[in-house]
Amino acid sequence: MKIFVWLLIVYATYTTVRGDFSIGDIEDPVPESNNAGLWNVLYAKLNILLNDTAELSESIAILRQRQDDQENKVAILVHNLMEDANRLMETGLDKLKEKQEIEENRIMNLVQTISTDAKEFMTNGLEELEKRQKLQESHAKDMLESLSQSAKQSLDDSIMELQKRLTDQEANVRKLMDTLSTDVKKYMDENLTELKEKLYAEEKRVASVVKTFASDAHNSMVQKLEEVKINFQTVEERQLQQHDLSLQILENTQSGSGSGGVPLDSRSLNYHREWTTISRRLDGSVAFDLAWDDYKKGFGHVNGEFFIGLERLHALTTYGGPQELLVVLGDGLNQTRYAKYDVFQVGSEAEEYAIKELGAYSGDAGDSLRAHLGMVFVTKDRNPDNWISVRGGGWWRSQYSMCDLHSYYNPVDGIYGIFWATWNNWQYTLSRAEMMIRSKVSMCDLHSYYNPVDGIYGIFWATWNNWQYTLSRAEMMIRSKV
């Protein structure tokens, strides 16, 4: 009897697992016998067992469905792992194991609720699931390793290809550089001779131009020096007639240089250097309100009021060696003042005869001319700033004029006369004004040291070379003109 019951249970379990058996298929097996009560009890237990078995079957079906879902998830996971192998290699397996452990725990909990008689079946199913899971994990690992190896191999191949291409490019560049160097060298060799010939021709042309320019400059210098020499001769005659006041001022300005008025700075100086008057105002007998050409050439009378001329003044202060300037002033009360500058130079006509250099001041009239340093010479017909309208004669105009020795002799219509602002002021009109220059060094000295000593010039003739050029021979001779 027990054997029959167990066989029936096994059969019911098997058919339930297969899914082709239900409780309704069991007919009432109770025979009409005296054992009807026993059979009823057995039938009731069997129905209970079958119900439990059906529930177990449903759980197994759910488990299978979950297993299938899990397999799908694993497949998706493998696909994702193939797309991002490096990232999923580090995290994918841990997540998969975690999910597996969760699923195993759920299955274990479910199995514990099932009848003890079905545990062996469930255990076998779980073992099979684990085997399949392990196989899937192994397959996934193999695929990941294969993918990693493939990626590594591809990367190595790419690196090798890049290295090969780089090597080829370097070889091509070296080849190109060698070719270029050869071409450049060939080009330079081909054109070097031509360039040398052109350079030689250009050097000859430049030398010719320089020679011509030097010759012209020399001729111009000689001409200027001839003019200076002529002017010196004229001045020498004129200086004999200069008034006593100028001579007195001259002696006063020389008294600080050493005993007897002899300068101590250089023995090569000519002790008989004379002052050359370049401008003189005495009595208003000569009009100074003249044009540019008049001031350029000079005008007036040597023994009276006159102006030496801008071109001569430029030549004297430029080619006659360094020049000093002495300004002697007088007023209606017979008072006298002077201003002396140790350097004075006037530019060329191209420079509009500007005062280019004005040295250190000494004297008692004040340094009024300093405000005119760098100013150009302006006349009534050459006055872009309309200076003549407020002055009256050609002068080195400044926005803040401190002196004007060429203005009207007597003030006209409110225009200032001759003035030197640092002595009295602008409104104070002077009665006398004289400007004189002289060379700071002699133009010649044939009695100096034969060899220069302590910076003192030797024998020199300044119009031939210059002051620093020492001559080796010098002879002076005279003869009768009759």
Coordinates of C-alpha atoms in Angstrom, one line a residue:
M1 CA 0.0 0.0 0.0
K2 CA 2.8 2.5 0.9
I3 CA 4.6 1.6 -2.2
F4 CA 1.6 2.4 -4.3
V5 CA 1.1 5.7 -2.6
W6 CA 4.7 6.7 -3.2
L7 CA 4.6 5.6 -6.8
L8 CA 1.5 7.7 -7.2
I9 CA 3.2 10.7 -5.6
V10 CA 6.3 10.3 -7.9
Y11 CA 4.1 10.0 -10.9
A12 CA 2.1 13.1 -10.0
T13 CA 5.3 15.1 -9.3
Y14 CA 6.7 14.0 -12.7
T15 CA 3.6 14.8 -14.6
T16 CA 3.2 18.1 -12.8
V17 CA 6.8 19.1 -13.7
R18 CA 6.1 18.2 -17.3
G19 CA 3.0 20.4 -17.1
D20 CA 0.4 17.8 -18.4
F21 CA -1.2 16.8 -15.1
S22 CA -3.6 18.7 -12.8
I23 CA -5.7 17.8 -9.7
G24 CA -8.8 17.5 -11.8
D25 CA -7.4 14.6 -13.6
I26 CA -7.4 12.4 -10.5
E27 CA -10.7 10.6 -10.1
D28 CA -12.1 9.5 -6.8
P29 CA -10.2 6.2 -6.2
V30 CA -12.2 5.3 -3.1
P31 CA -13.7 1.8 -3.7
E32 CA -16.8 0.8 -2.2
S33 CA -15.4 -1.2 0.6
N34 CA -14.9 -1.1 4.3
N35 CA -11.7 0.8 3.9
A36 CA -13.4 3.8 2.5
G37 CA -12.4 6.1 5.4
L38 CA -8.8 5.2 4.9
W39 CA -9.0 6.0 1.2
N40 CA -10.7 9.3 1.8
V41 CA -7.9 10.3 4.1
L42 CA -5.3 9.2 1.6
Y43 CA -7.1 11.0 -1.2
A44 CA -7.2 14.2 0.8
K45 CA -3.5 14.1 1.6
L46 CA -2.7 13.3 -2.0
N47 CA -4.7 16.3 -3.1
I48 CA -2.8 18.5 -0.6
L49 CA 0.5 17.0 -1.9
L50 CA -0.6 17.6 -5.5
N51 CA -1.5 21.2 -4.6
D52 CA 1.9 21.7 -3.1
T53 CA 3.5 20.1 -6.1
A54 CA 1.6 22.4 -8.4
E55 CA 2.8 25.4 -6.5
L56 CA 6.3 24.0 -6.7
S57 CA 5.9 23.6 -10.4
E58 CA 4.8 27.2 -10.7
S59 CA 7.8 28.3 -8.7
I60 CA 10.1 26.2 -10.9
A61 CA 8.5 27.8 -14.0
I62 CA 9.1 31.2 -12.5
L63 CA 12.6 30.2 -11.7
R64 CA 13.1 29.1 -15.3
Q65 CA 11.6 32.3 -16.6
R66 CA 14.0 34.3 -14.3
Q67 CA 16.8 32.0 -15.5
D68 CA 15.9 32.9 -19.1
D69 CA 15.8 36.6 -18.2
Q70 CA 19.1 36.2 -16.5
E71 CA 20.5 34.6 -19.5
N72 CA 19.3 37.5 -21.6
K73 CA 20.8 39.9 -19.2
V74 CA 24.0 38.0 -19.3
A75 CA 23.9 38.2 -23.1
I76 CA 23.3 41.9 -23.0
L77 CA 26.0 42.3 -20.4
V78 CA 28.5 40.4 -22.7
H79 CA 27.5 42.7 -25.6
N80 CA 28.1 45.8 -23.5
L81 CA 31.3 44.3 -22.2
M82 CA 32.5 44.0 -25.8
E83 CA 31.8 47.7 -26.4
D84 CA 33.6 48.9 -23.4
A85 CA 36.0 46.1 -22.5
N86 CA 38.4 48.0 -20.2
R87 CA 35.6 49.5 -18.0
L88 CA 33.5 46.4 -17.7
M89 CA 36.5 44.2 -17.0
E90 CA 36.9 46.0 -13.7
T91 CA 33.3 46.3 -12.6
G92 CA 31.2 43.8 -14.7
L93 CA 32.1 40.6 -13.0
D94 CA 31.6 42.0 -9.5
K95 CA 28.1 43.2 -10.5
L96 CA 27.3 39.9 -12.1
K97 CA 28.4 37.9 -9.1
E98 CA 26.4 40.2 -6.8
K99 CA 23.3 39.6 -8.9
Q100 CA 24.0 35.9 -8.9
E101 CA 24.4 35.9 -5.1
I102 CA 21.1 37.8 -4.7
E103 CA 19.4 35.4 -7.0
E104 CA 20.9 32.4 -5.3
N105 CA 19.7 33.7 -1.9
R106 CA 16.2 34.2 -3.3
I107 CA 16.3 30.7 -4.7
M108 CA 17.5 29.2 -1.5
N109 CA 14.8 31.0 0.4
L110 CA 12.2 29.7 -2.0
V111 CA 13.6 26.2 -1.9
Q112 CA 13.4 26.2 1.9
T113 CA 9.7 26.8 1.7
I114 CA 9.2 23.8 -0.6
S115 CA 8.5 20.4 0.7
T116 CA 11.5 18.3 1.9
D117 CA 10.7 15.7 -0.7
A118 CA 11.3 18.3 -3.6
K119 CA 14.7 19.6 -2.2
E120 CA 16.8 17.1 -4.2
F121 CA 15.1 18.1 -7.4
M122 CA 15.6 21.8 -6.7
T123 CA 19.2 21.1 -5.7
N124 CA 19.9 19.4 -9.0
G125 CA 18.3 22.3 -10.8
L126 CA 20.3 24.8 -9.0
E127 CA 23.5 22.9 -9.7
E128 CA 22.7 22.8 -13.3
L129 CA 22.0 26.6 -13.2
E130 CA 25.3 27.2 -11.5
K131 CA 27.1 25.1 -14.1
R132 CA 25.5 27.1 -16.9
Q133 CA 26.2 30.3 -15.1
K134 CA 29.9 29.3 -14.7
L135 CA 30.0 28.4 -18.3
Q136 CA 28.6 31.8 -19.2
E137 CA 31.1 33.5 -16.9
S138 CA 33.9 31.5 -18.4
H139 CA 32.7 32.4 -21.9
A140 CA 32.4 36.1 -20.9
K141 CA 35.9 36.0 -19.5
D142 CA 37.2 34.4 -22.6
M143 CA 35.5 37.0 -24.8
L144 CA 36.8 39.8 -22.6
E145 CA 40.3 38.4 -22.7
S146 CA 40.1 38.0 -26.5
L147 CA 38.7 41.5 -26.9
S148 CA 41.6 42.9 -24.7
Q149 CA 44.2 41.0 -26.6
S150 CA 42.6 42.1 -29.9
A151 CA 42.6 45.8 -28.7
K152 CA 46.1 45.5 -27.5
Q153 CA 47.3 43.9 -30.7
S154 CA 45.4 46.6 -32.8
L155 CA 47.0 49.4 -30.7
D156 CA 50.5 47.8 -31.1
D157 CA 49.9 47.5 -34.8
S158 CA 48.8 51.2 -35.0
I159 CA 51.9 52.3 -33.0
M160 CA 54.1 50.3 -35.3
E161 CA 52.4 51.8 -38.3
L162 CA 52.8 55.3 -37.0
Q163 CA 56.5 54.7 -36.2
K164 CA 57.0 53.4 -39.6
R165 CA 55.3 56.4 -41.2
L166 CA 57.3 58.8 -39.0
T167 CA 60.6 57.0 -40.0
D168 CA 59.6 57.3 -43.6
Q169 CA 58.7 61.0 -43.2
E170 CA 62.1 61.7 -41.5
A171 CA 63.9 59.9 -44.3
N172 CA 61.9 62.0 -46.9
V173 CA 62.7 65.3 -45.0
R174 CA 66.4 64.4 -44.9
K175 CA 66.4 63.6 -48.5
L176 CA 64.6 66.9 -49.3
M177 CA 67.0 68.8 -47.1
D178 CA 70.0 67.2 -48.9
T179 CA 68.4 68.0 -52.2
L180 CA 67.7 71.6 -51.2
S181 CA 71.2 72.1 -49.8
T182 CA 72.6 70.8 -53.0
D183 CA 70.4 73.1 -55.1
V184 CA 71.2 76.1 -52.9
K185 CA 74.9 75.4 -53.0
K186 CA 74.7 75.0 -56.8
Y187 CA 72.8 78.3 -57.1
M188 CA 75.2 80.1 -54.9
D189 CA 78.2 78.8 -56.8
E190 CA 76.6 79.8 -60.1
N191 CA 75.7 83.3 -58.9
L192 CA 78.7 84.0 -56.7
T193 CA 80.9 85.2 -59.5
E194 CA 78.2 87.5 -60.9
L195 CA 77.5 88.9 -57.4
K196 CA 81.2 89.5 -56.9
E197 CA 81.4 91.4 -60.2
K198 CA 78.4 93.5 -59.4
L199 CA 79.8 94.2 -55.9
Y200 CA 83.1 95.2 -57.4
A201 CA 81.4 97.5 -59.9
E202 CA 79.2 99.0 -57.2
E203 CA 82.3 99.6 -55.0
K204 CA 84.0 101.4 -57.9
R205 CA 80.9 103.5 -58.5
V206 CA 80.6 104.4 -54.8
A207 CA 84.3 105.2 -54.7
S208 CA 83.9 107.4 -57.7
V209 CA 80.9 109.2 -56.1
V210 CA 82.8 109.6 -52.8
K211 CA 85.8 110.9 -54.6
T212 CA 83.7 113.4 -56.5
F213 CA 81.9 114.4 -53.4
A214 CA 85.1 114.8 -51.5
S215 CA 86.5 116.9 -54.3
D216 CA 83.4 119.1 -54.4
A217 CA 83.5 119.4 -50.6
H218 CA 87.2 120.3 -50.7
N219 CA 86.6 122.9 -53.4
S220 CA 83.7 124.4 -51.4
M221 CA 85.9 124.4 -48.2
V222 CA 88.7 126.2 -50.1
Q223 CA 86.2 128.7 -51.4
K224 CA 84.7 129.3 -47.9
L225 CA 88.2 129.6 -46.4
E226 CA 89.1 132.1 -49.1
E227 CA 86.1 134.1 -48.2
V228 CA 87.1 133.9 -44.5
K229 CA 90.6 135.0 -45.3
I230 CA 89.2 138.0 -47.3
N231 CA 86.9 138.8 -44.5
F232 CA 89.8 138.6 -42.0
Q233 CA 91.8 141.0 -44.0
T234 CA 88.8 143.4 -44.1
V235 CA 88.3 143.0 -40.4
E236 CA 92.0 143.6 -39.7
E237 CA 91.7 147.0 -41.4
R238 CA 88.4 147.8 -39.6
Q239 CA 89.5 146.8 -36.1
L240 CA 92.1 149.6 -36.1
Q241 CA 89.1 152.0 -36.1
Q242 CA 87.0 150.3 -33.4
H243 CA 85.9 152.5 -30.6
D244 CA 87.7 152.7 -27.2
L245 CA 84.7 151.2 -25.4
S246 CA 85.0 147.9 -27.2
L247 CA 88.7 147.7 -26.5
Q248 CA 88.1 148.4 -22.8
I249 CA 85.5 145.6 -22.6
L250 CA 87.9 143.3 -24.4
E251 CA 90.6 144.0 -21.9
N252 CA 88.2 143.4 -19.0
T253 CA 87.1 140.0 -20.4
Q254 CA 90.7 139.0 -20.9
S255 CA 91.9 140.1 -17.4
G256 CA 90.8 136.8 -15.8
S257 CA 92.8 134.6 -18.1
G258 CA 96.2 135.3 -16.7
S259 CA 98.8 138.1 -16.3
G260 CA 99.0 140.6 -19.1
G261 CA 95.8 139.3 -20.7
V262 CA 97.6 136.2 -22.0
P263 CA 95.4 133.0 -21.9
L264 CA 97.0 130.2 -19.9
D265 CA 95.2 127.3 -21.5
S266 CA 97.4 126.9 -24.6
R267 CA 100.7 128.4 -25.7
S268 CA 99.7 127.8 -29.3
L269 CA 97.1 130.6 -29.2
N270 CA 97.8 133.8 -31.1
Y271 CA 98.2 136.6 -28.5
H272 CA 97.1 139.2 -31.1
R273 CA 93.7 137.7 -31.9
E274 CA 91.2 140.5 -32.7
W275 CA 87.4 140.7 -32.4
T276 CA 85.4 140.8 -35.6
T277 CA 82.3 142.9 -35.5
I278 CA 79.3 141.2 -37.0
S279 CA 76.6 143.7 -36.0
R280 CA 76.7 147.3 -34.8
R281 CA 73.9 149.8 -33.8
L282 CA 75.1 153.3 -33.0
D283 CA 72.8 156.1 -34.2
G284 CA 69.9 154.7 -36.3
S285 CA 71.6 155.8 -39.6
V286 CA 71.0 152.4 -41.2
A287 CA 67.6 150.8 -41.5
F288 CA 67.6 147.2 -40.3
D289 CA 64.0 146.4 -41.4
L290 CA 65.3 144.7 -44.6
A291 CA 64.6 141.5 -46.6
W292 CA 66.2 138.1 -46.5
D293 CA 68.7 138.6 -49.3
D294 CA 70.0 141.8 -47.6
Y295 CA 70.6 139.9 -44.4
K296 CA 72.2 137.1 -46.3
K297 CA 74.7 139.3 -48.0
G298 CA 75.1 141.9 -45.4
F299 CA 74.6 145.7 -45.4
G300 CA 75.6 149.0 -43.8
H301 CA 79.0 150.7 -43.4
V302 CA 82.1 149.2 -41.8
N303 CA 82.8 152.3 -39.8
G304 CA 79.2 152.8 -38.7
E305 CA 76.0 150.7 -38.4
F306 CA 76.2 147.5 -40.4
F307 CA 75.5 143.7 -40.4
I308 CA 78.2 141.4 -41.7
G309 CA 75.8 139.0 -43.5
L310 CA 74.4 135.6 -42.5
E311 CA 76.4 133.7 -45.1
R312 CA 79.7 135.1 -43.9
L313 CA 78.6 134.6 -40.3
H314 CA 77.9 131.0 -41.0
A315 CA 81.3 130.6 -42.7
L316 CA 83.2 132.2 -39.8
T317 CA 81.5 130.2 -37.1
T318 CA 81.6 126.9 -39.0
Y319 CA 84.9 126.9 -40.9
G320 CA 87.0 129.3 -39.0
G321 CA 87.3 127.2 -35.9
P322 CA 85.4 127.5 -32.6
Q323 CA 84.2 131.1 -32.1
E324 CA 83.5 133.3 -29.1
L325 CA 80.8 135.9 -29.0
L326 CA 81.0 139.3 -27.2
V327 CA 78.0 141.5 -26.9
V328 CA 78.6 145.1 -25.8
L329 CA 75.6 147.2 -24.8
G330 CA 75.1 150.9 -23.9
D331 CA 72.2 153.2 -22.8
G332 CA 71.5 156.9 -22.9
L333 CA 73.1 157.4 -19.5
N334 CA 76.5 156.1 -20.9
Q335 CA 76.2 153.0 -18.8
T336 CA 77.8 149.9 -20.4
R337 CA 77.2 146.2 -20.0
Y338 CA 78.5 143.1 -21.8
A339 CA 77.7 139.5 -22.3
K340 CA 80.3 136.9 -23.4
Y341 CA 79.7 133.4 -24.7
D342 CA 82.7 131.0 -25.1
V343 CA 81.1 129.2 -28.1
F344 CA 78.9 130.6 -30.9
Q345 CA 77.8 128.9 -34.1
V346 CA 75.3 129.8 -36.8
G347 CA 73.8 127.2 -39.2
S348 CA 73.6 127.2 -43.0
E349 CA 70.9 128.7 -45.2
A350 CA 69.3 125.3 -45.4
E351 CA 69.1 125.4 -41.6
E352 CA 67.7 129.0 -41.8
Y353 CA 70.9 130.3 -40.1
A354 CA 69.7 129.1 -36.7
I355 CA 71.8 129.5 -33.6
K356 CA 73.2 126.0 -33.4
E357 CA 75.5 126.4 -30.5
L358 CA 75.8 128.9 -27.6
G359 CA 78.4 128.2 -25.0
A360 CA 78.9 129.3 -21.4
Y361 CA 77.9 132.8 -20.4
S362 CA 79.9 135.4 -18.5
G363 CA 79.5 139.1 -18.1
D364 CA 77.2 141.7 -16.3
A365 CA 74.4 142.2 -18.9
G366 CA 72.6 138.9 -18.2
D367 CA 72.1 135.8 -20.3
S368 CA 69.3 137.0 -22.6
L369 CA 70.5 135.3 -25.8
R370 CA 70.0 131.8 -24.2
A371 CA 66.3 132.0 -24.9
H372 CA 67.1 132.2 -28.7
L373 CA 69.3 129.1 -28.9
G374 CA 68.0 126.9 -31.7
M375 CA 65.8 129.6 -33.2
V376 CA 65.9 130.3 -36.9
F377 CA 66.6 133.8 -38.4
V378 CA 63.4 135.6 -39.5
T379 CA 63.0 138.7 -41.8
K380 CA 60.0 140.6 -42.9
D381 CA 59.7 138.6 -46.1
R382 CA 60.4 135.3 -44.5
N383 CA 58.4 135.2 -41.4
P384 CA 55.9 132.2 -41.2
D385 CA 54.9 133.2 -37.7
N386 CA 54.6 136.9 -38.5
W387 CA 57.2 137.9 -36.0
I388 CA 58.1 141.2 -37.8
S389 CA 54.7 142.7 -36.8
V390 CA 55.9 142.9 -33.2
R391 CA 59.6 143.6 -33.7
G392 CA 61.0 145.5 -36.7
G393 CA 64.1 143.8 -38.1
G394 CA 65.7 140.5 -38.9
W395 CA 66.6 138.5 -35.8
W396 CA 66.6 135.0 -34.3
R397 CA 62.9 135.0 -33.2
S398 CA 61.6 133.2 -30.1
Q399 CA 58.2 133.0 -28.6
Y400 CA 59.6 134.4 -25.5
S401 CA 62.2 136.9 -26.9
M402 CA 64.7 138.1 -24.3
C403 CA 66.7 140.3 -26.7
D404 CA 66.5 142.1 -30.1
L405 CA 69.5 144.2 -31.3
H406 CA 68.0 144.6 -34.8
S407 CA 64.7 146.2 -33.9
Y408 CA 63.8 149.9 -34.6
Y409 CA 66.4 152.3 -33.2
N410 CA 63.6 154.3 -31.8
P411 CA 60.3 152.5 -30.8
V412 CA 57.6 152.9 -33.3
D413 CA 53.8 152.4 -32.6
G414 CA 54.5 150.6 -29.4
I415 CA 57.0 148.2 -30.8
Y416 CA 60.0 147.8 -28.6
G417 CA 63.3 149.3 -29.7
I418 CA 66.8 147.7 -29.1
F419 CA 66.6 145.8 -25.9
W420 CA 68.4 143.2 -23.7
A421 CA 65.7 142.0 -21.2
T422 CA 68.1 140.8 -18.5
W423 CA 69.5 144.4 -18.3
N424 CA 66.6 146.6 -17.3
N425 CA 63.6 145.0 -19.3
W426 CA 61.9 144.8 -22.6
Q427 CA 60.6 148.4 -22.6
Y428 CA 64.0 149.9 -21.9
T429 CA 65.6 151.0 -25.2
L430 CA 69.3 150.8 -25.6
S431 CA 71.4 153.4 -27.5
R432 CA 74.3 151.2 -28.5
A433 CA 74.7 147.5 -29.3
E434 CA 77.6 145.7 -30.9
M435 CA 78.1 141.9 -31.5
M436 CA 81.7 140.6 -32.1
I437 CA 83.2 137.2 -32.6
R438 CA 86.8 135.9 -32.6
S439 CA 88.4 132.5 -33.0
K440 CA 89.1 130.7 -29.7
V441 CA 92.3 129.5 -31.2
S442 CA 94.8 130.9 -33.8
M443 CA 94.5 130.0 -37.4
C444 CA 98.3 129.4 -37.5
D445 CA 101.3 129.2 -35.2
L446 CA 104.7 128.5 -36.7
H447 CA 106.6 129.1 -33.4
S448 CA 104.9 126.5 -31.3
Y449 CA 106.6 123.3 -30.0
Y450 CA 108.0 121.2 -32.8
N451 CA 106.3 118.2 -31.2
P452 CA 103.0 118.7 -29.3
V453 CA 103.4 118.8 -25.5
D454 CA 100.7 118.2 -22.9
G455 CA 97.9 118.8 -25.4
I456 CA 99.4 122.0 -26.7
Y457 CA 99.3 122.1 -30.5
G458 CA 102.5 121.9 -32.5
I459 CA 103.3 123.9 -35.6
F460 CA 100.1 124.3 -37.6
W461 CA 98.4 126.2 -40.4
A462 CA 94.6 125.6 -39.8
T463 CA 93.4 126.2 -43.3
W464 CA 95.6 123.3 -44.4
N465 CA 94.3 120.3 -42.6
N466 CA 93.4 121.6 -39.1
W467 CA 94.8 122.7 -35.7
Q468 CA 95.7 119.2 -34.6
Y469 CA 97.8 118.5 -37.7
T470 CA 101.4 119.2 -36.8
L471 CA 103.7 120.4 -39.6
S472 CA 107.2 119.2 -40.0
R473 CA 108.6 122.2 -41.8
A474 CA 107.7 125.9 -41.9
E475 CA 109.6 128.8 -43.3
M476 CA 108.6 132.5 -43.6
M477 CA 110.3 134.7 -46.3
I478 CA 109.9 138.3 -47.5
R479 CA 110.9 140.2 -50.5
S480 CA 110.7 143.7 -51.8
K481 CA 107.8 144.6 -54.0
V482 CA 110.1 146.9 -56.0

